[in-house]
Amino acid sequence: GEVQPATVIKDLNLLSHIYTTAIREWGVEATNPVTIIRKPKTPPGRLRFLTNGEIVKLLEESRKGHRSNLYHFILLQLHTGMRPSEGAGLTWSQIDFDRRIIDLRETKTDPRRVPLTVPAIEMLASLVPSGGYDCRDYVFLPRNPKMSYRLRPNQYFRESFEEALRRANIEDFHMHDLRHTAASYMIMNGVDL
């Protein structure tokens, strides 16, 4: 089967790393064959942003699906630029209401703290259960989510998100693009990334 140029590059980089390690670390006498292979060109990255009008429509439609908190999830994504899995899998213990941050120090990729805008913190405050909560409780996921949601929390919103896009007539847009949209708006509003 065919693979994307990015996959070929990833594989070549891995192979190159194996050779480099063998030569440098283990004293293997070899030449790294990857150095003479011409790597494929990657197509320009696809960047899809929502326009203001599309954001309004998507938020409107997100209130009508079978996941009642899809609206809040999308709003949080647009205000923070977190990865979909980080936003969907958020637990109450990660939110610091006083310092207005989300603590993502335990993420696999890049541990960091995400600042919260006033609308984001107000929206999260509105979701706090009246009877209080256990710190381990999820903000969006049900209390004991099935394993597939634990592993990939954004799957919880997948269907309802796609339904909302259809109703809003938004094409060629993926959940991850909310991250690009958030970043582009932050840049336009002069936020230091």
C-alpha atoms as a printed R data frame, in Angstrom:
    type eleno elety resid chain resno       x      y      z
1   ATOM     1    CA   GLY     A     1   0.000  0.000  0.000
2   ATOM     2    CA   GLU     A     2   0.975  3.618 -0.442
3   ATOM     3    CA   VAL     A     3   2.129  5.740  2.459
4   ATOM     4    CA   GLN     A     4   2.414  9.501  2.891
5   ATOM     5    CA   PRO     A     5   5.797 11.205  2.346
6   ATOM     6    CA   ALA     A     6   5.866 12.052  6.068
7   ATOM     7    CA   THR     A     7   5.781  8.312  6.901
8   ATOM     8    CA   VAL     A     8   8.705  7.603  4.573
9   ATOM     9    CA   ILE     A     9  10.701 10.436  6.167
10  ATOM    10    CA   LYS     A    10   9.858  9.155  9.658
11  ATOM    11    CA   ASP     A    11  11.026  5.642  8.735
12  ATOM    12    CA   LEU     A    12  14.229  6.924  7.112
13  ATOM    13    CA   ASN     A    13  14.983  9.033 10.189
14  ATOM    14    CA   LEU     A    14  14.533  5.986 12.415
15  ATOM    15    CA   LEU     A    15  16.817  3.906 10.186
16  ATOM    16    CA   SER     A    16  19.399  6.688 10.161
17  ATOM    17    CA   HIS     A    17  19.242  6.890 13.955
18  ATOM    18    CA   ILE     A    18  19.897  3.121 14.231
19  ATOM    19    CA   TYR     A    19  22.992  3.420 12.008
20  ATOM    20    CA   THR     A    20  24.288  6.499 13.822
21  ATOM    21    CA   THR     A    21  23.894  4.758 17.189
22  ATOM    22    CA   ALA     A    22  25.608  1.595 15.932
23  ATOM    23    CA   ILE     A    23  28.542  3.580 14.502
24  ATOM    24    CA   ARG     A    24  28.933  6.049 17.380
25  ATOM    25    CA   GLU     A    25  27.964  4.022 20.425
26  ATOM    26    CA   TRP     A    26  28.933  0.463 19.495
27  ATOM    27    CA   GLY     A    27  31.858  1.116 17.166
28  ATOM    28    CA   VAL     A    28  30.277 -0.781 14.280
29  ATOM    29    CA   GLU     A    29  32.206 -0.106 11.075
30  ATOM    30    CA   ALA     A    30  29.502  0.874  8.639
31  ATOM    31    CA   THR     A    31  28.363  3.751  6.487
32  ATOM    32    CA   ASN     A    32  24.943  5.237  7.123
33  ATOM    33    CA   PRO     A    33  23.082  4.487  3.844
34  ATOM    34    CA   VAL     A    34  20.314  6.966  4.658
35  ATOM    35    CA   THR     A    35  22.677  9.919  4.092
36  ATOM    36    CA   ILE     A    36  22.656  9.301  0.325
37  ATOM    37    CA   ILE     A    37  18.913  8.659 -0.050
38  ATOM    38    CA   ARG     A    38  16.881 11.540 -1.399
39  ATOM    39    CA   LYS     A    39  13.941 12.101  0.933
40  ATOM    40    CA   PRO     A    40  10.499 12.739 -0.544
41  ATOM    41    CA   LYS     A    41   9.082 16.256 -0.424
42  ATOM    42    CA   THR     A    42   6.201 16.674  1.987
43  ATOM    43    CA   PRO     A    43   3.156 18.506  0.698
44  ATOM    44    CA   PRO     A    44   2.572 21.856  2.402
45  ATOM    45    CA   GLY     A    45   0.859 21.251  5.729
46  ATOM    46    CA   ARG     A    46  -2.883 21.575  5.634
47  ATOM    47    CA   LEU     A    47  -4.041 24.430  7.810
48  ATOM    48    CA   ARG     A    48  -7.740 24.932  8.156
49  ATOM    49    CA   PHE     A    49  -9.103 27.704 10.344
50  ATOM    50    CA   LEU     A    50 -12.685 28.525 11.162
51  ATOM    51    CA   THR     A    51 -13.907 31.963 10.212
52  ATOM    52    CA   ASN     A    52 -15.785 33.998 12.812
53  ATOM    53    CA   GLY     A    53 -19.057 33.068 11.145
54  ATOM    54    CA   GLU     A    54 -18.181 29.371 11.181
55  ATOM    55    CA   ILE     A    55 -17.259 29.519 14.863
56  ATOM    56    CA   VAL     A    56 -20.646 31.053 15.703
57  ATOM    57    CA   LYS     A    57 -22.475 28.421 13.638
58  ATOM    58    CA   LEU     A    58 -20.481 25.519 15.043
59  ATOM    59    CA   LEU     A    59 -21.047 26.633 18.632
60  ATOM    60    CA   GLU     A    60 -24.751 27.080 17.906
61  ATOM    61    CA   GLU     A    61 -25.063 23.605 16.360
62  ATOM    62    CA   SER     A    62 -22.953 22.004 19.078
63  ATOM    63    CA   ARG     A    63 -25.743 22.723 21.577
64  ATOM    64    CA   LYS     A    64 -28.159 20.479 19.682
65  ATOM    65    CA   GLY     A    65 -26.322 17.144 19.602
66  ATOM    66    CA   HIS     A    66 -26.562 14.065 21.795
67  ATOM    67    CA   ARG     A    67 -23.514 15.142 23.834
68  ATOM    68    CA   SER     A    68 -24.850 18.000 25.908
69  ATOM    69    CA   ASN     A    69 -21.386 19.280 26.829
70  ATOM    70    CA   LEU     A    70 -19.955 19.393 23.285
71  ATOM    71    CA   TYR     A    71 -20.511 23.153 23.267
72  ATOM    72    CA   HIS     A    72 -18.400 23.615 26.401
73  ATOM    73    CA   PHE     A    73 -15.679 21.335 25.039
74  ATOM    74    CA   ILE     A    74 -15.417 23.279 21.747
75  ATOM    75    CA   LEU     A    75 -15.427 26.596 23.594
76  ATOM    76    CA   LEU     A    76 -12.590 25.413 25.832
77  ATOM    77    CA   GLN     A    77 -10.595 24.205 22.804
78  ATOM    78    CA   LEU     A    78 -11.003 27.553 21.053
79  ATOM    79    CA   HIS     A    79  -9.910 29.444 24.162
80  ATOM    80    CA   THR     A    80  -6.904 27.283 25.019
81  ATOM    81    CA   GLY     A    81  -5.585 25.590 21.886
82  ATOM    82    CA   MET     A    82  -5.099 22.335 23.797
83  ATOM    83    CA   ARG     A    83  -4.964 19.037 21.936
84  ATOM    84    CA   PRO     A    84  -8.449 17.490 21.601
85  ATOM    85    CA   SER     A    85  -7.442 14.553 23.820
86  ATOM    86    CA   GLU     A    86  -6.179 16.930 26.521
87  ATOM    87    CA   GLY     A    87  -9.376 18.957 26.535
88  ATOM    88    CA   ALA     A    88 -11.729 15.984 26.394
89  ATOM    89    CA   GLY     A    89  -9.837 14.069 29.082
90  ATOM    90    CA   LEU     A    90  -9.572 17.014 31.469
91  ATOM    91    CA   THR     A    91 -10.057 16.249 35.167
92  ATOM    92    CA   TRP     A    92 -11.087 18.749 37.839
93  ATOM    93    CA   SER     A    93  -7.728 18.405 39.595
94  ATOM    94    CA   GLN     A    94  -5.998 19.901 36.540
95  ATOM    95    CA   ILE     A    95  -7.906 23.183 36.776
96  ATOM    96    CA   ASP     A    96  -6.505 25.888 39.042
97  ATOM    97    CA   PHE     A    97  -9.360 28.388 39.303
98  ATOM    98    CA   ASP     A    98  -7.381 30.847 41.423
99  ATOM    99    CA   ARG     A    99  -4.374 31.038 39.129
100 ATOM   100    CA   ARG     A   100  -6.512 30.647 35.993
101 ATOM   101    CA   ILE     A   101  -4.492 27.805 34.515
102 ATOM   102    CA   ILE     A   102  -4.892 24.213 33.380
103 ATOM   103    CA   ASP     A   103  -2.041 22.029 34.524
104 ATOM   104    CA   LEU     A   104  -0.912 19.606 31.834
105 ATOM   105    CA   ARG     A   105   2.332 18.611 33.486
106 ATOM   106    CA   GLU     A   106   1.448 14.943 33.236
107 ATOM   107    CA   THR     A   107   0.912 14.824 29.483
108 ATOM   108    CA   LYS     A   108   2.983 12.411 27.430
109 ATOM   109    CA   THR     A   109   4.148 15.000 24.928
110 ATOM   110    CA   ASP     A   110   4.949 18.394 26.372
111 ATOM   111    CA   PRO     A   111   4.267 19.073 30.041
112 ATOM   112    CA   ARG     A   112   3.008 22.631 30.398
113 ATOM   113    CA   ARG     A   113   0.503 24.960 31.998
114 ATOM   114    CA   VAL     A   114  -2.208 26.466 29.851
115 ATOM   115    CA   PRO     A   115  -3.504 29.937 30.756
116 ATOM   116    CA   LEU     A   116  -7.276 30.353 30.830
117 ATOM   117    CA   THR     A   117  -9.194 33.301 29.433
118 ATOM   118    CA   VAL     A   118 -11.978 34.836 31.515
119 ATOM   119    CA   PRO     A   119 -14.715 33.277 29.309
120 ATOM   120    CA   ALA     A   120 -13.022 29.865 29.644
121 ATOM   121    CA   ILE     A   121 -12.741 30.040 33.422
122 ATOM   122    CA   GLU     A   122 -16.361 31.230 33.729
123 ATOM   123    CA   MET     A   123 -17.556 28.403 31.491
124 ATOM   124    CA   LEU     A   124 -15.621 25.819 33.551
125 ATOM   125    CA   ALA     A   125 -16.972 27.306 36.783
126 ATOM   126    CA   SER     A   126 -20.502 26.876 35.406
127 ATOM   127    CA   LEU     A   127 -19.823 23.148 34.929
128 ATOM   128    CA   VAL     A   128 -18.776 22.498 38.530
129 ATOM   129    CA   PRO     A   129 -21.314 19.958 39.880
130 ATOM   130    CA   SER     A   130 -23.528 21.387 42.611
131 ATOM   131    CA   GLY     A   131 -22.686 18.552 44.973
132 ATOM   132    CA   GLY     A   132 -18.970 19.193 44.535
133 ATOM   133    CA   TYR     A   133 -16.639 16.754 42.820
134 ATOM   134    CA   ASP     A   134 -13.862 14.259 43.297
135 ATOM   135    CA   CYS     A   135 -10.589 15.669 41.922
136 ATOM   136    CA   ARG     A   136 -10.179 12.589 39.745
137 ATOM   137    CA   ASP     A   137 -13.564 13.152 38.121
138 ATOM   138    CA   TYR     A   138 -13.548 14.155 34.489
139 ATOM   139    CA   VAL     A   139 -14.926 17.529 33.461
140 ATOM   140    CA   PHE     A   140 -16.484 16.169 30.242
141 ATOM   141    CA   LEU     A   141 -16.294 12.379 30.283
142 ATOM   142    CA   PRO     A   142 -18.703 10.266 32.336
143 ATOM   143    CA   ARG     A   143 -17.492  9.098 35.756
144 ATOM   144    CA   ASN     A   144 -16.342  5.637 34.677
145 ATOM   145    CA   PRO     A   145 -15.664  6.013 30.963
146 ATOM   146    CA   LYS     A   146 -15.146  2.958 28.781
147 ATOM   147    CA   MET     A   147 -11.548  2.078 28.071
148 ATOM   148    CA   SER     A   148 -11.586  3.506 24.540
149 ATOM   149    CA   TYR     A   149 -12.552  6.932 25.941
150 ATOM   150    CA   ARG     A   150  -9.871  6.694 28.611
151 ATOM   151    CA   LEU     A   151  -7.230  6.004 25.978
152 ATOM   152    CA   ARG     A   152  -8.528  8.508 23.436
153 ATOM   153    CA   PRO     A   153 -10.833 10.917 25.273
154 ATOM   154    CA   ASN     A   154 -11.726 12.957 22.172
155 ATOM   155    CA   GLN     A   155 -13.472  9.860 20.721
156 ATOM   156    CA   TYR     A   156 -16.208 10.651 23.224
157 ATOM   157    CA   PHE     A   157 -17.109 13.730 21.157
158 ATOM   158    CA   ARG     A   158 -16.212 12.374 17.698
159 ATOM   159    CA   GLU     A   159 -19.738 11.621 16.435
160 ATOM   160    CA   SER     A   160 -21.487 14.619 17.943
161 ATOM   161    CA   PHE     A   161 -18.693 16.903 16.692
162 ATOM   162    CA   GLU     A   162 -19.053 15.581 13.146
163 ATOM   163    CA   GLU     A   163 -22.842 15.923 13.319
164 ATOM   164    CA   ALA     A   164 -22.472 19.550 14.450
165 ATOM   165    CA   LEU     A   165 -20.082 20.246 11.545
166 ATOM   166    CA   ARG     A   166 -22.588 18.759  9.101
167 ATOM   167    CA   ARG     A   167 -25.445 20.829 10.483
168 ATOM   168    CA   ALA     A   168 -23.261 23.958 10.363
169 ATOM   169    CA   ASN     A   169 -22.261 23.152  6.743
170 ATOM   170    CA   ILE     A   170 -18.561 23.265  7.622
171 ATOM   171    CA   GLU     A   171 -16.457 21.104  5.322
172 ATOM   172    CA   ASP     A   172 -12.910 19.762  5.507
173 ATOM   173    CA   PHE     A   173 -12.511 20.490  9.194
174 ATOM   174    CA   HIS     A   174 -11.135 18.148 11.867
175 ATOM   175    CA   MET     A   175 -11.224 18.337 15.632
176 ATOM   176    CA   HIS     A   176  -7.491 19.029 15.713
177 ATOM   177    CA   ASP     A   177  -8.056 22.134 13.573
178 ATOM   178    CA   LEU     A   178  -9.673 23.771 16.609
179 ATOM   179    CA   ARG     A   179  -6.085 23.999 17.870
180 ATOM   180    CA   HIS     A   180  -4.981 25.852 14.715
181 ATOM   181    CA   THR     A   181  -8.016 28.104 14.933
182 ATOM   182    CA   ALA     A   182  -7.262 28.958 18.560
183 ATOM   183    CA   ALA     A   183  -3.619 29.672 17.734
184 ATOM   184    CA   SER     A   184  -4.488 31.903 14.796
185 ATOM   185    CA   TYR     A   185  -6.916 33.930 16.915
186 ATOM   186    CA   MET     A   186  -4.386 34.214 19.725
187 ATOM   187    CA   ILE     A   187  -1.813 35.525 17.261
188 ATOM   188    CA   MET     A   188  -4.319 37.981 15.799
189 ATOM   189    CA   ASN     A   189  -5.130 39.205 19.280
190 ATOM   190    CA   GLY     A   190  -1.502 39.683 20.137
191 ATOM   191    CA   VAL     A   191  -1.041 36.792 22.526
192 ATOM   192    CA   ASP     A   192   2.579 35.828 22.948
193 ATOM   193    CA   LEU     A   193   2.655 32.148 22.004
